[in-house]
Amino acid sequence: MIKENESKKDYLEWLDRGLSKVPKTESRDRLNVPSVECINEKNKTIIQNLNQIADILNRDPKHILKYITLRLATSYSEIGEGRYILKGRILDKQLDSVISDYIKAYVECPVCKRPDTKLSKEKRNIIQLVCLSCGAVSPVKSL
Ligand SMILES: [Zn+2]
């Protein structure tokens, strides 16, 4: 709890310093994320381009998969060459929508809405989403 108050204080101090001190880095305003490419088989779904999407989002593909499996109540296994199998028949549209939720929750800065962020180490149930564009640090739930 103390830690959380401290970061809140830091954040308020940062706001006080004013926008002129915000580090200006080259940043993308939005991401160009491709649609999920998947193959549906009887009781499984093979995702073909998750690593490519993870690269663009600058996230660990395993973190994205964890989010997908929690949201869709399924499980995954890795079959090599950047391909993953999800249990059950899941449509590409469903996966696109889950990835877009993932971006809102774990990639986009809630302050400036830019996507150039990174996740800092997990502490208890909180990860910090650090924005490389505006410098904001926002707590997000760990998976
Ligand atoms: Zn930001």
PDB file of C-alpha atoms and ligand atoms in Angstrom:
ATOM      1  CA  MET A   1       0.000   0.000   0.000  1.00  0.00           C
ATOM      2  CA  ILE A   2       2.811   2.401   0.947  1.00  0.00           C
ATOM      3  CA  LYS A   3       4.448   1.748  -2.403  1.00  0.00           C
ATOM      4  CA  GLU A   4       1.242   2.654  -4.202  1.00  0.00           C
ATOM      5  CA  ASN A   5       0.909   5.972  -2.357  1.00  0.00           C
ATOM      6  CA  GLU A   6       4.501   6.779  -3.200  1.00  0.00           C
ATOM      7  CA  SER A   7       3.965   6.247  -6.879  1.00  0.00           C
ATOM      8  CA  LYS A   8       0.838   8.374  -6.722  1.00  0.00           C
ATOM      9  CA  LYS A   9       2.879  11.146  -5.090  1.00  0.00           C
ATOM     10  CA  ASP A  10       5.569  10.783  -7.759  1.00  0.00           C
ATOM     11  CA  TYR A  11       2.945  11.032 -10.402  1.00  0.00           C
ATOM     12  CA  LEU A  12       1.465  14.206  -8.917  1.00  0.00           C
ATOM     13  CA  GLU A  13       4.946  15.708  -8.646  1.00  0.00           C
ATOM     14  CA  TRP A  14       5.491  14.842 -12.236  1.00  0.00           C
ATOM     15  CA  LEU A  15       2.267  16.644 -13.159  1.00  0.00           C
ATOM     16  CA  ASP A  16       3.437  19.681 -11.189  1.00  0.00           C
ATOM     17  CA  ARG A  17       6.663  19.845 -13.154  1.00  0.00           C
ATOM     18  CA  GLY A  18       4.522  20.696 -16.127  1.00  0.00           C
ATOM     19  CA  LEU A  19       4.283  19.463 -19.637  1.00  0.00           C
ATOM     20  CA  SER A  20       7.383  21.328 -20.819  1.00  0.00           C
ATOM     21  CA  LYS A  21       9.584  18.764 -19.070  1.00  0.00           C
ATOM     22  CA  VAL A  22       7.974  15.813 -20.777  1.00  0.00           C
ATOM     23  CA  PRO A  23      10.645  13.866 -22.601  1.00  0.00           C
ATOM     24  CA  LYS A  24      10.154  14.140 -26.316  1.00  0.00           C
ATOM     25  CA  THR A  25      10.948  10.916 -28.046  1.00  0.00           C
ATOM     26  CA  GLU A  26      10.136   9.768 -31.518  1.00  0.00           C
ATOM     27  CA  SER A  27       6.910   7.876 -31.184  1.00  0.00           C
ATOM     28  CA  ARG A  28       4.194   6.279 -33.193  1.00  0.00           C
ATOM     29  CA  ASP A  29       0.709   7.640 -32.720  1.00  0.00           C
ATOM     30  CA  ARG A  30      -0.921   4.363 -33.440  1.00  0.00           C
ATOM     31  CA  LEU A  31       0.018   0.816 -34.243  1.00  0.00           C
ATOM     32  CA  ASN A  32      -0.494  -0.966 -37.475  1.00  0.00           C
ATOM     33  CA  VAL A  33      -1.466  -4.348 -36.112  1.00  0.00           C
ATOM     34  CA  PRO A  34      -2.272  -7.064 -38.644  1.00  0.00           C
ATOM     35  CA  SER A  35      -5.356  -9.228 -38.237  1.00  0.00           C
ATOM     36  CA  VAL A  36      -4.869 -12.562 -36.568  1.00  0.00           C
ATOM     37  CA  GLU A  37      -4.234 -15.313 -39.082  1.00  0.00           C
ATOM     38  CA  CYS A  38      -5.516 -18.610 -37.866  1.00  0.00           C
ATOM     39  CA  ILE A  39      -6.520 -22.007 -39.123  1.00  0.00           C
ATOM     40  CA  ASN A  40      -9.601 -23.614 -37.631  1.00  0.00           C
ATOM     41  CA  GLU A  41      -9.576 -27.345 -37.233  1.00  0.00           C
ATOM     42  CA  LYS A  42     -12.140 -29.533 -35.514  1.00  0.00           C
ATOM     43  CA  ASN A  43     -11.300 -28.820 -31.903  1.00  0.00           C
ATOM     44  CA  LYS A  44      -8.368 -26.549 -32.194  1.00  0.00           C
ATOM     45  CA  THR A  45      -7.267 -23.271 -33.642  1.00  0.00           C
ATOM     46  CA  ILE A  46      -3.764 -22.621 -34.923  1.00  0.00           C
ATOM     47  CA  ILE A  47      -2.565 -19.036 -34.706  1.00  0.00           C
ATOM     48  CA  GLN A  48       0.090 -18.329 -37.306  1.00  0.00           C
ATOM     49  CA  ASN A  49       1.191 -14.756 -36.790  1.00  0.00           C
ATOM     50  CA  LEU A  50       1.166 -14.119 -33.070  1.00  0.00           C
ATOM     51  CA  ASN A  51       4.915 -13.502 -32.871  1.00  0.00           C
ATOM     52  CA  GLN A  52       4.612 -10.879 -35.588  1.00  0.00           C
ATOM     53  CA  ILE A  53       1.821  -9.145 -33.665  1.00  0.00           C
ATOM     54  CA  ALA A  54       3.825  -9.418 -30.430  1.00  0.00           C
ATOM     55  CA  ASP A  55       6.830  -7.777 -32.148  1.00  0.00           C
ATOM     56  CA  ILE A  56       4.714  -4.836 -33.279  1.00  0.00           C
ATOM     57  CA  LEU A  57       3.205  -4.461 -29.810  1.00  0.00           C
ATOM     58  CA  ASN A  58       6.650  -4.900 -28.248  1.00  0.00           C
ATOM     59  CA  ARG A  59       5.277  -7.522 -25.890  1.00  0.00           C
ATOM     60  CA  ASP A  60       6.154 -11.086 -24.989  1.00  0.00           C
ATOM     61  CA  PRO A  61       3.901 -13.396 -27.070  1.00  0.00           C
ATOM     62  CA  LYS A  62       3.399 -15.497 -23.914  1.00  0.00           C
ATOM     63  CA  HIS A  63       1.853 -12.518 -22.139  1.00  0.00           C
ATOM     64  CA  ILE A  64      -0.593 -12.010 -25.009  1.00  0.00           C
ATOM     65  CA  LEU A  65      -1.401 -15.726 -25.049  1.00  0.00           C
ATOM     66  CA  LYS A  66      -2.065 -15.682 -21.324  1.00  0.00           C
ATOM     67  CA  TYR A  67      -4.554 -12.869 -21.868  1.00  0.00           C
ATOM     68  CA  ILE A  68      -6.197 -14.676 -24.799  1.00  0.00           C
ATOM     69  CA  THR A  69      -6.552 -17.942 -22.895  1.00  0.00           C
ATOM     70  CA  LEU A  70      -8.015 -16.186 -19.846  1.00  0.00           C
ATOM     71  CA  ARG A  71     -10.485 -14.220 -21.932  1.00  0.00           C
ATOM     72  CA  LEU A  72     -11.594 -17.145 -24.057  1.00  0.00           C
ATOM     73  CA  ALA A  73     -11.365 -19.771 -21.312  1.00  0.00           C
ATOM     74  CA  THR A  74      -9.042 -21.971 -23.307  1.00  0.00           C
ATOM     75  CA  SER A  75      -5.438 -23.140 -23.156  1.00  0.00           C
ATOM     76  CA  TYR A  76      -2.555 -23.071 -25.589  1.00  0.00           C
ATOM     77  CA  SER A  77       0.441 -25.067 -26.651  1.00  0.00           C
ATOM     78  CA  GLU A  78       3.411 -24.013 -28.711  1.00  0.00           C
ATOM     79  CA  ILE A  79       4.164 -25.970 -31.866  1.00  0.00           C
ATOM     80  CA  GLY A  80       7.256 -24.137 -33.038  1.00  0.00           C
ATOM     81  CA  GLU A  81       8.012 -21.646 -35.807  1.00  0.00           C
ATOM     82  CA  GLY A  82       5.986 -19.037 -33.972  1.00  0.00           C
ATOM     83  CA  ARG A  83       2.774 -20.999 -34.187  1.00  0.00           C
ATOM     84  CA  TYR A  84       0.479 -21.747 -31.294  1.00  0.00           C
ATOM     85  CA  ILE A  85      -2.517 -24.029 -30.893  1.00  0.00           C
ATOM     86  CA  LEU A  86      -5.541 -22.929 -28.913  1.00  0.00           C
ATOM     87  CA  LYS A  87      -7.990 -25.506 -27.649  1.00  0.00           C
ATOM     88  CA  GLY A  88     -11.380 -25.189 -29.285  1.00  0.00           C
ATOM     89  CA  ARG A  89     -12.655 -23.562 -32.422  1.00  0.00           C
ATOM     90  CA  ILE A  90     -12.007 -19.844 -32.151  1.00  0.00           C
ATOM     91  CA  LEU A  91     -12.662 -17.485 -35.024  1.00  0.00           C
ATOM     92  CA  ASP A  92     -10.140 -14.916 -36.228  1.00  0.00           C
ATOM     93  CA  LYS A  93     -12.668 -12.167 -35.512  1.00  0.00           C
ATOM     94  CA  GLN A  94     -12.860 -13.214 -31.860  1.00  0.00           C
ATOM     95  CA  LEU A  95      -9.079 -13.172 -31.623  1.00  0.00           C
ATOM     96  CA  ASP A  96      -8.867  -9.748 -33.283  1.00  0.00           C
ATOM     97  CA  SER A  97     -11.275  -8.352 -30.740  1.00  0.00           C
ATOM     98  CA  VAL A  98      -9.382  -9.889 -27.811  1.00  0.00           C
ATOM     99  CA  ILE A  99      -6.091  -8.485 -29.149  1.00  0.00           C
ATOM    100  CA  SER A 100      -7.657  -5.075 -29.491  1.00  0.00           C
ATOM    101  CA  ASP A 101      -8.757  -5.289 -25.827  1.00  0.00           C
ATOM    102  CA  TYR A 102      -5.251  -6.394 -24.904  1.00  0.00           C
ATOM    103  CA  ILE A 103      -3.825  -3.320 -26.624  1.00  0.00           C
ATOM    104  CA  LYS A 104      -6.175  -1.052 -24.670  1.00  0.00           C
ATOM    105  CA  ALA A 105      -5.292  -2.757 -21.387  1.00  0.00           C
ATOM    106  CA  TYR A 106      -1.569  -3.485 -21.762  1.00  0.00           C
ATOM    107  CA  VAL A 107      -0.119  -1.431 -24.602  1.00  0.00           C
ATOM    108  CA  GLU A 108      -1.811   1.940 -24.978  1.00  0.00           C
ATOM    109  CA  CYS A 109      -0.836   4.620 -22.470  1.00  0.00           C
ATOM    110  CA  PRO A 110      -4.048   5.593 -20.650  1.00  0.00           C
ATOM    111  CA  VAL A 111      -2.809   9.194 -20.438  1.00  0.00           C
ATOM    112  CA  CYS A 112      -1.709  10.053 -23.991  1.00  0.00           C
ATOM    113  CA  LYS A 113      -3.146   6.982 -25.805  1.00  0.00           C
ATOM    114  CA  ARG A 114       0.149   6.347 -27.571  1.00  0.00           C
ATOM    115  CA  PRO A 115       1.371   2.781 -27.961  1.00  0.00           C
ATOM    116  CA  ASP A 116       5.078   3.185 -27.202  1.00  0.00           C
ATOM    117  CA  THR A 117       5.074   1.726 -23.730  1.00  0.00           C
ATOM    118  CA  LYS A 118       6.756  -1.004 -21.795  1.00  0.00           C
ATOM    119  CA  LEU A 119       5.692  -3.121 -18.865  1.00  0.00           C
ATOM    120  CA  SER A 120       7.889  -2.989 -15.804  1.00  0.00           C
ATOM    121  CA  LYS A 121       8.457  -5.888 -13.464  1.00  0.00           C
ATOM    122  CA  GLU A 122       5.524  -7.368 -11.665  1.00  0.00           C
ATOM    123  CA  LYS A 123       5.099  -6.493  -8.000  1.00  0.00           C
ATOM    124  CA  ARG A 124       2.377  -8.407  -6.213  1.00  0.00           C
ATOM    125  CA  ASN A 125      -0.656  -8.072  -8.493  1.00  0.00           C
ATOM    126  CA  ILE A 126       0.390  -4.898 -10.213  1.00  0.00           C
ATOM    127  CA  ILE A 127       2.516  -4.282 -13.283  1.00  0.00           C
ATOM    128  CA  GLN A 128       3.462  -0.772 -14.249  1.00  0.00           C
ATOM    129  CA  LEU A 129       2.817   0.409 -17.756  1.00  0.00           C
ATOM    130  CA  VAL A 130       5.546   2.941 -18.491  1.00  0.00           C
ATOM    131  CA  CYS A 131       4.891   5.310 -21.363  1.00  0.00           C
ATOM    132  CA  LEU A 132       7.919   6.175 -23.477  1.00  0.00           C
ATOM    133  CA  SER A 133       6.093   9.097 -25.101  1.00  0.00           C
ATOM    134  CA  CYS A 134       4.707  11.129 -22.183  1.00  0.00           C
ATOM    135  CA  GLY A 135       6.473   9.470 -19.255  1.00  0.00           C
ATOM    136  CA  ALA A 136       3.298   8.485 -17.431  1.00  0.00           C
ATOM    137  CA  VAL A 137       3.443   5.405 -15.234  1.00  0.00           C
ATOM    138  CA  SER A 138       0.116   3.628 -14.922  1.00  0.00           C
ATOM    139  CA  PRO A 139      -0.588   0.546 -12.846  1.00  0.00           C
ATOM    140  CA  VAL A 140      -2.229  -2.342 -14.680  1.00  0.00           C
ATOM    141  CA  LYS A 141      -3.416  -5.677 -13.347  1.00  0.00           C
ATOM    142  CA  SER A 142      -1.022  -8.550 -13.771  1.00  0.00           C
ATOM    143  CA  LEU A 143      -2.369 -11.613 -15.523  1.00  0.00           C
TER     144      LEU A 143
HETATM  145 ZN    ZN B   1       1.675   8.423 -22.526  1.00  0.00          ZN
END
